[in-house]
């Protein structure tokens, strides 16, 4: 900011000096015309407008070394210049009181004939003066020479370390009769800021209020909801239930919160299911293990009839088979989500495999070409468990029907078995619930199907049916 304003102040100083130089050059020309008896200025004469604009910059490479000192005169000025010199000095002294600028009026040989200083000395060796006497208006910034130490406050503004010089030729009837050489130090930036103190105070107040308002908006709609969301996740991580936020702030944070809520609910459901599942597994494995252990102890006691020994061995085989079935079901349940592969297929894609595996069932397919959003492998796992249940409950006819409506695609599976009692309808999806425990049933088949369908984002539910069981899977 300081560099920007310092550059502006230097260009303002340059523009002011160019204006003064233009006016003083006109005065110089008028005095010269009067002294030499040349024709007075004709206002009707057509003039070519050649505006000069400020061009200085505070770039380090644009700042020249200090101006060389004036040198003694080598060629005496003409008598006409000596006559108008005192008048020009008087004008310079009067102007310097208000502008604080330094004025030099030079003849064509670079001699100072009037001004506020260095009168009767030569500046022809100064580059900008020589160029002005050649007909060019020149503005330069030179390093400033200070007699005393620089105030510490000046260090923030580079403009206080330079002095601006403007050299402008004086032209009469197309001849260069001399030059006006003006210099001045740019205005100090703190003086400028002090002059604009009220506007700066308003701008500062506006910035403070705007920053406070933006900070409040960020806190109200972003920071606080995110902090609350972090607090909710920490509480949920400690085992407590998820509590929705009272204020979401933005739609994106609301969507993020709902995603966290859905994730935590899913994790909590899995944790609850794991606890329930562990309790069921412990209970289900305890009975066959106890039976195996008891039979082994009886066999170890000593001699017994072959018929009784074979009976105990048969019991051990039956109980170990049940434990193997339970372990296999547990493994299938643990892999349910991995087996829930998304994709697309239809009943016709798995028809041959299904008929070959369940040859004793009469299977009827309806709308077999309707595409279902499920991988063939996953669909076969689902159908295998449901058809095995139907076959185990003495069903011999199965009807598979796919339908589609505005809400999605459904698969309905109907058999002609004994059906599901009203008392068991709400229990059949529970793990280890079975009505065939005496025949080796584990009660995990429908539970595995339910886990796979949920992982696919669907739902399976038993439906009332006059004869047999009916399940509807909504994808």
Coordinates of N, CA, C and O in Angstrom, one line a residue, residues 214-311:
X214 N -18.7 -10.8 8.2 CA -18.3 -12.1 7.5 C -17.9 -13.1 8.5 O -18.2 -14.3 8.4
X215 N -17.1 -12.7 9.6 CA -16.7 -13.7 10.6 C -17.9 -14.3 11.3 O -18.0 -15.5 11.6
X216 N -18.9 -13.4 11.6 CA -20.2 -13.9 12.2 C -20.9 -14.9 11.3 O -21.4 -16.0 11.8
X217 N -20.9 -14.6 10.0 CA -21.6 -15.5 9.1 C -20.9 -16.8 9.0 O -21.5 -17.9 9.0
X218 N -19.6 -16.8 8.9 CA -18.8 -18.0 8.9 C -19.0 -18.8 10.2 O -19.1 -20.0 10.1
X219 N -19.0 -18.1 11.3 CA -19.2 -18.8 12.6 C -20.6 -19.4 12.7 O -20.7 -20.5 13.1
X220 N -21.5 -18.6 12.3 CA -22.9 -19.1 12.4 C -23.3 -20.2 11.5 O -24.0 -21.1 11.9
X221 N -22.8 -20.1 10.2 CA -23.3 -21.1 9.2 C -22.2 -22.1 8.9 O -22.6 -23.1 8.2
X222 N -21.0 -22.0 9.3 CA -20.0 -23.0 8.9 C -19.3 -23.5 10.2 O -19.3 -24.7 10.5
X223 N -18.6 -22.6 10.9 CA -17.7 -23.0 12.0 C -18.5 -23.7 13.1 O -18.2 -24.9 13.5
X224 N -19.6 -23.1 13.6 CA -20.4 -23.7 14.7 C -21.0 -25.0 14.3 O -20.9 -26.0 15.1
X225 N -21.7 -25.1 13.1 CA -22.2 -26.4 12.7 C -21.2 -27.5 12.6 O -21.4 -28.7 13.0
X226 N -20.0 -27.2 12.1 CA -18.9 -28.2 12.0 C -18.4 -28.6 13.3 O -18.2 -29.8 13.6
X227 N -18.3 -27.6 14.2 CA -17.8 -28.0 15.6 C -18.9 -28.9 16.3 O -18.5 -29.8 17.0
X228 N -20.1 -28.5 16.1 CA -21.2 -29.4 16.7 C -21.2 -30.8 16.1 O -21.4 -31.8 16.7
X229 N -20.9 -30.8 14.7 CA -20.9 -32.1 14.1 C -19.7 -32.9 14.6 O -19.8 -34.1 14.8
X230 N -18.6 -32.3 14.8 CA -17.4 -33.0 15.4 C -17.7 -33.5 16.8 O -17.4 -34.7 17.2
X231 N -18.4 -32.7 17.6 CA -18.8 -33.1 18.9 C -19.8 -34.3 18.9 O -19.7 -35.2 19.7
X232 N -20.7 -34.2 17.9 CA -21.7 -35.4 17.8 C -20.9 -36.7 17.5 O -21.2 -37.7 18.0
X233 N -20.0 -36.6 16.5 CA -19.3 -37.8 16.2 C -18.4 -38.3 17.3 O -18.3 -39.6 17.5
X234 N -17.9 -37.4 18.1 CA -17.1 -37.9 19.3 C -18.0 -38.6 20.3 O -17.6 -39.6 20.9
X235 N -19.2 -38.0 20.5 CA -20.1 -38.6 21.5 C -20.6 -40.0 20.9 O -20.7 -41.0 21.7
X236 N -20.9 -40.0 19.6 CA -21.3 -41.3 19.0 C -20.2 -42.4 19.1 O -20.4 -43.5 19.3
X237 N -18.9 -41.9 19.0 CA -17.8 -42.8 19.1 C -17.6 -43.4 20.4 O -17.1 -44.5 20.6
X238 N -18.2 -42.7 21.5 CA -18.2 -43.3 22.8 C -19.3 -44.2 23.2 O -19.5 -44.6 24.3
X239 N -20.1 -44.5 22.1 CA -21.2 -45.5 22.3 C -22.6 -44.9 22.5 O -23.6 -45.6 22.6
X240 N -22.7 -43.6 22.5 CA -24.1 -42.9 22.6 C -24.7 -42.8 21.2 O -24.1 -42.9 20.2
X241 N -26.0 -42.6 21.3 CA -26.8 -42.5 20.0 C -26.6 -41.2 19.4 O -26.3 -40.2 20.0
X242 N -26.7 -41.2 18.0 CA -26.5 -39.9 17.3 C -27.7 -39.0 17.5 O -28.9 -39.4 17.5
X243 N -27.4 -37.7 17.8 CA -28.4 -36.7 18.0 C -28.3 -35.7 16.8 O -27.2 -35.1 16.6
X244 N -29.4 -35.5 16.1 CA -29.3 -34.5 14.9 C -29.0 -33.1 15.4 O -29.3 -32.7 16.5
X245 N -28.4 -32.3 14.5 CA -28.0 -31.0 14.8 C -29.3 -30.1 14.8 O -30.2 -30.3 14.0
X246 N -29.3 -29.1 15.7 CA -30.4 -28.1 15.7 C -30.3 -27.2 14.6 O -31.4 -26.7 14.1
X247 N -29.1 -26.8 14.1 CA -28.9 -25.9 13.0 C -27.8 -26.4 12.2 O -26.7 -26.6 12.6
X248 N -28.1 -26.5 10.8 CA -27.1 -27.1 9.9 C -26.2 -26.0 9.3 O -25.1 -26.3 8.8
X249 N -26.7 -24.8 9.2 CA -26.0 -23.7 8.5 C -26.1 -23.7 7.0 O -26.7 -22.8 6.5
X250 N -25.5 -24.6 6.3 CA -25.6 -24.7 4.9 C -26.1 -26.0 4.5 O -26.1 -27.0 5.2
X251 N -26.6 -26.1 3.2 CA -27.1 -27.4 2.7 C -26.0 -28.4 2.6 O -26.3 -29.6 2.9
X252 N -24.8 -28.0 2.3 CA -23.7 -29.0 2.2 C -23.4 -29.6 3.6 O -23.2 -30.8 3.7
X253 N -23.4 -28.8 4.7 CA -23.2 -29.3 6.0 C -24.4 -30.2 6.4 O -24.2 -31.2 7.1
X254 N -25.6 -29.8 6.0 CA -26.7 -30.7 6.3 C -26.6 -32.0 5.6 O -26.8 -33.1 6.3
X255 N -26.2 -32.0 4.4 CA -26.0 -33.3 3.7 C -24.8 -34.1 4.3 O -24.9 -35.3 4.5
X256 N -23.8 -33.4 4.8 CA -22.7 -34.1 5.5 C -23.2 -34.7 6.8 O -22.8 -35.8 7.1
X257 N -24.0 -33.9 7.5 CA -24.5 -34.4 8.8 C -25.4 -35.6 8.6 O -25.3 -36.6 9.3
X258 N -26.2 -35.6 7.5 CA -27.1 -36.7 7.3 C -26.2 -38.0 6.9 O -26.6 -39.1 7.2
X259 N -25.1 -37.7 6.1 CA -24.2 -38.8 5.8 C -23.6 -39.4 7.0 O -23.6 -40.6 7.2
X260 N -23.1 -38.5 7.9 CA -22.6 -39.0 9.2 C -23.6 -39.8 10.0 O -23.4 -40.8 10.6
X261 N -24.9 -39.2 10.0 CA -25.9 -39.9 10.8 C -26.3 -41.2 10.2 O -26.4 -42.2 11.0
X262 N -26.3 -41.3 8.9 CA -26.6 -42.6 8.3 C -25.4 -43.6 8.5 O -25.7 -44.8 8.8
X263 N -24.2 -43.1 8.5 CA -23.1 -44.0 8.8 C -23.0 -44.5 10.2 O -22.9 -45.7 10.5
X264 N -23.3 -43.6 11.1 CA -23.3 -44.0 12.5 C -24.4 -44.9 12.9 O -24.3 -45.8 13.7
X265 N -25.6 -44.6 12.2 CA -26.7 -45.5 12.5 C -26.4 -46.9 12.0 O -26.7 -47.9 12.6
X266 N -25.7 -47.0 10.8 CA -25.4 -48.3 10.2 C -24.3 -49.0 11.1 O -24.4 -50.2 11.4
X267 N -23.4 -48.2 11.6 CA -22.4 -48.8 12.5 C -23.0 -49.3 13.8 O -22.6 -50.3 14.3
X268 N -23.9 -48.5 14.3 CA -24.6 -48.9 15.6 C -25.4 -50.1 15.3 O -25.5 -51.0 16.2
X269 N -26.1 -50.2 14.2 CA -26.9 -51.4 13.9 C -26.0 -52.6 13.8 O -26.4 -53.7 14.2
X270 N -24.9 -52.4 13.1 CA -23.9 -53.5 13.0 C -23.4 -53.9 14.4 O -23.2 -55.1 14.6
X271 N -23.1 -52.9 15.2 CA -22.7 -53.3 16.6 C -23.7 -54.0 17.4 O -23.5 -55.0 18.0
X272 N -25.0 -53.6 17.3 CA -26.1 -54.3 17.9 C -26.3 -55.7 17.4 O -26.5 -56.6 18.1
X273 N -26.2 -55.7 16.0 CA -26.3 -57.1 15.4 C -25.2 -58.0 15.8 O -25.4 -59.2 16.1
X274 N -24.0 -57.4 16.0 CA -22.9 -58.3 16.4 C -23.0 -58.8 17.8 O -22.8 -59.9 18.1
X275 N -23.5 -57.9 18.7 CA -23.7 -58.3 20.1 C -24.8 -59.4 20.1 O -24.6 -60.4 20.8
X276 N -25.9 -59.2 19.4 CA -27.0 -60.2 19.4 C -26.5 -61.5 18.7 O -26.8 -62.6 19.2
X277 N -25.8 -61.3 17.6 CA -25.3 -62.5 16.9 C -24.3 -63.3 17.8 O -24.4 -64.5 17.8
X278 N -23.4 -62.6 18.5 CA -22.5 -63.3 19.4 C -23.2 -64.1 20.5 O -22.9 -65.2 20.8
X279 N -24.3 -63.5 21.0 CA -25.1 -64.2 22.1 C -25.7 -65.4 21.5 O -25.7 -66.5 22.1
X280 N -26.3 -65.3 20.2 CA -26.9 -66.4 19.6 C -25.9 -67.5 19.3 O -26.2 -68.7 19.5
X281 N -24.8 -67.1 18.8 CA -23.8 -68.1 18.4 C -23.3 -68.9 19.7 O -23.2 -70.1 19.6
X282 N -23.1 -68.2 20.7 CA -22.7 -68.8 22.0 C -23.7 -69.8 22.4 O -23.4 -71.0 22.8
X283 N -25.0 -69.4 22.3 CA -26.1 -70.3 22.7 C -26.2 -71.5 21.8 O -26.4 -72.7 22.3
X284 N -26.1 -71.2 20.5 CA -26.3 -72.3 19.5 C -25.2 -73.3 19.5 O -25.4 -74.5 19.4
X285 N -24.0 -72.9 19.8 CA -22.8 -73.8 19.8 C -22.7 -74.5 21.2 O -22.1 -75.6 21.2
X286 N -23.3 -74.0 22.2 CA -23.2 -74.6 23.5 C -23.8 -75.9 23.6 O -23.3 -76.9 24.2
X287 N -25.0 -76.1 23.0 CA -25.8 -77.3 23.1 C -25.0 -78.5 22.4 O -24.8 -79.5 23.0
X288 N -24.6 -78.3 21.1 CA -23.9 -79.5 20.5 C -22.6 -79.8 21.2 O -22.1 -80.9 21.3
X289 N -21.9 -78.7 21.7 CA -20.6 -79.0 22.3 C -20.8 -79.7 23.6 O -20.0 -80.6 24.0
X290 N -21.9 -79.4 24.4 CA -22.2 -80.1 25.6 C -22.5 -81.5 25.3 O -22.0 -82.5 26.0
X291 N -23.3 -81.8 24.2 CA -23.6 -83.1 23.9 C -22.4 -83.9 23.5 O -22.2 -85.1 23.9
X292 N -21.5 -83.3 22.7 CA -20.3 -84.0 22.2 C -19.4 -84.3 23.4 O -18.8 -85.4 23.6
X293 N -19.3 -83.4 24.3 CA -18.4 -83.6 25.5 C -19.0 -84.7 26.4 O -18.3 -85.6 26.9
X294 N -20.3 -84.7 26.6 CA -20.9 -85.8 27.4 C -20.8 -87.1 26.8 O -20.5 -88.1 27.5
X295 N -21.0 -87.2 25.5 CA -20.8 -88.5 24.8 C -19.4 -89.0 24.9 O -19.2 -90.2 25.1
X296 N -18.4 -88.1 24.7 CA -17.0 -88.5 24.8 C -16.7 -89.0 26.2 O -15.9 -90.0 26.4
X297 N -17.2 -88.4 27.3 CA -17.0 -88.9 28.6 C -17.6 -90.3 28.8 O -17.0 -91.1 29.5
X298 N -18.8 -90.5 28.3 CA -19.4 -91.8 28.5 C -18.6 -92.9 27.8 O -18.5 -94.0 28.2
X299 N -18.1 -92.5 26.6 CA -17.4 -93.5 25.8 C -16.1 -93.8 26.5 O -15.5 -94.9 26.4
X300 N -15.5 -92.9 27.2 CA -14.2 -93.1 27.9 C -14.4 -93.9 29.2 O -13.4 -94.4 29.7
X301 N -15.6 -94.0 29.7 CA -15.8 -94.7 31.0 C -15.5 -96.2 31.0 O -15.0 -96.7 32.0
X302 N -15.6 -96.8 29.8 CA -15.3 -98.2 29.8 C -16.1 -98.9 28.8 O -16.7 -98.3 27.8
X303 N -16.2 -100.3 29.1 CA -16.9 -101.1 28.1 C -18.4 -100.8 28.1 O -19.0 -100.5 29.1
X304 N -19.0 -100.9 26.9 CA -20.4 -100.7 26.7 C -20.8 -101.4 25.5 O -20.0 -101.7 24.6
X305 N -22.0 -101.8 25.4 CA -22.5 -102.5 24.2 C -22.2 -101.8 22.9 O -22.2 -100.5 22.9
X306 N -22.0 -102.5 21.8 CA -21.7 -101.9 20.5 C -22.9 -101.0 20.1 O -22.7 -99.9 19.5
X307 N -24.1 -101.5 20.4 CA -25.2 -100.7 19.9 C -25.3 -99.3 20.6 O -25.6 -98.3 19.9
X308 N -25.0 -99.3 21.9 CA -25.0 -98.0 22.6 C -23.8 -97.1 22.2 O -23.9 -95.9 22.1
X309 N -22.6 -97.8 21.9 CA -21.5 -97.0 21.5 C -21.8 -96.3 20.1 O -21.5 -95.2 19.9
X310 N -22.4 -97.1 19.2 CA -22.7 -96.6 17.9 C -23.7 -95.4 18.0 O -23.7 -94.4 17.3
X311 N -24.6 -95.5 19.0 CA -25.6 -94.5 19.2 C -24.9 -93.2 19.7 O -25.2 -92.1 19.1

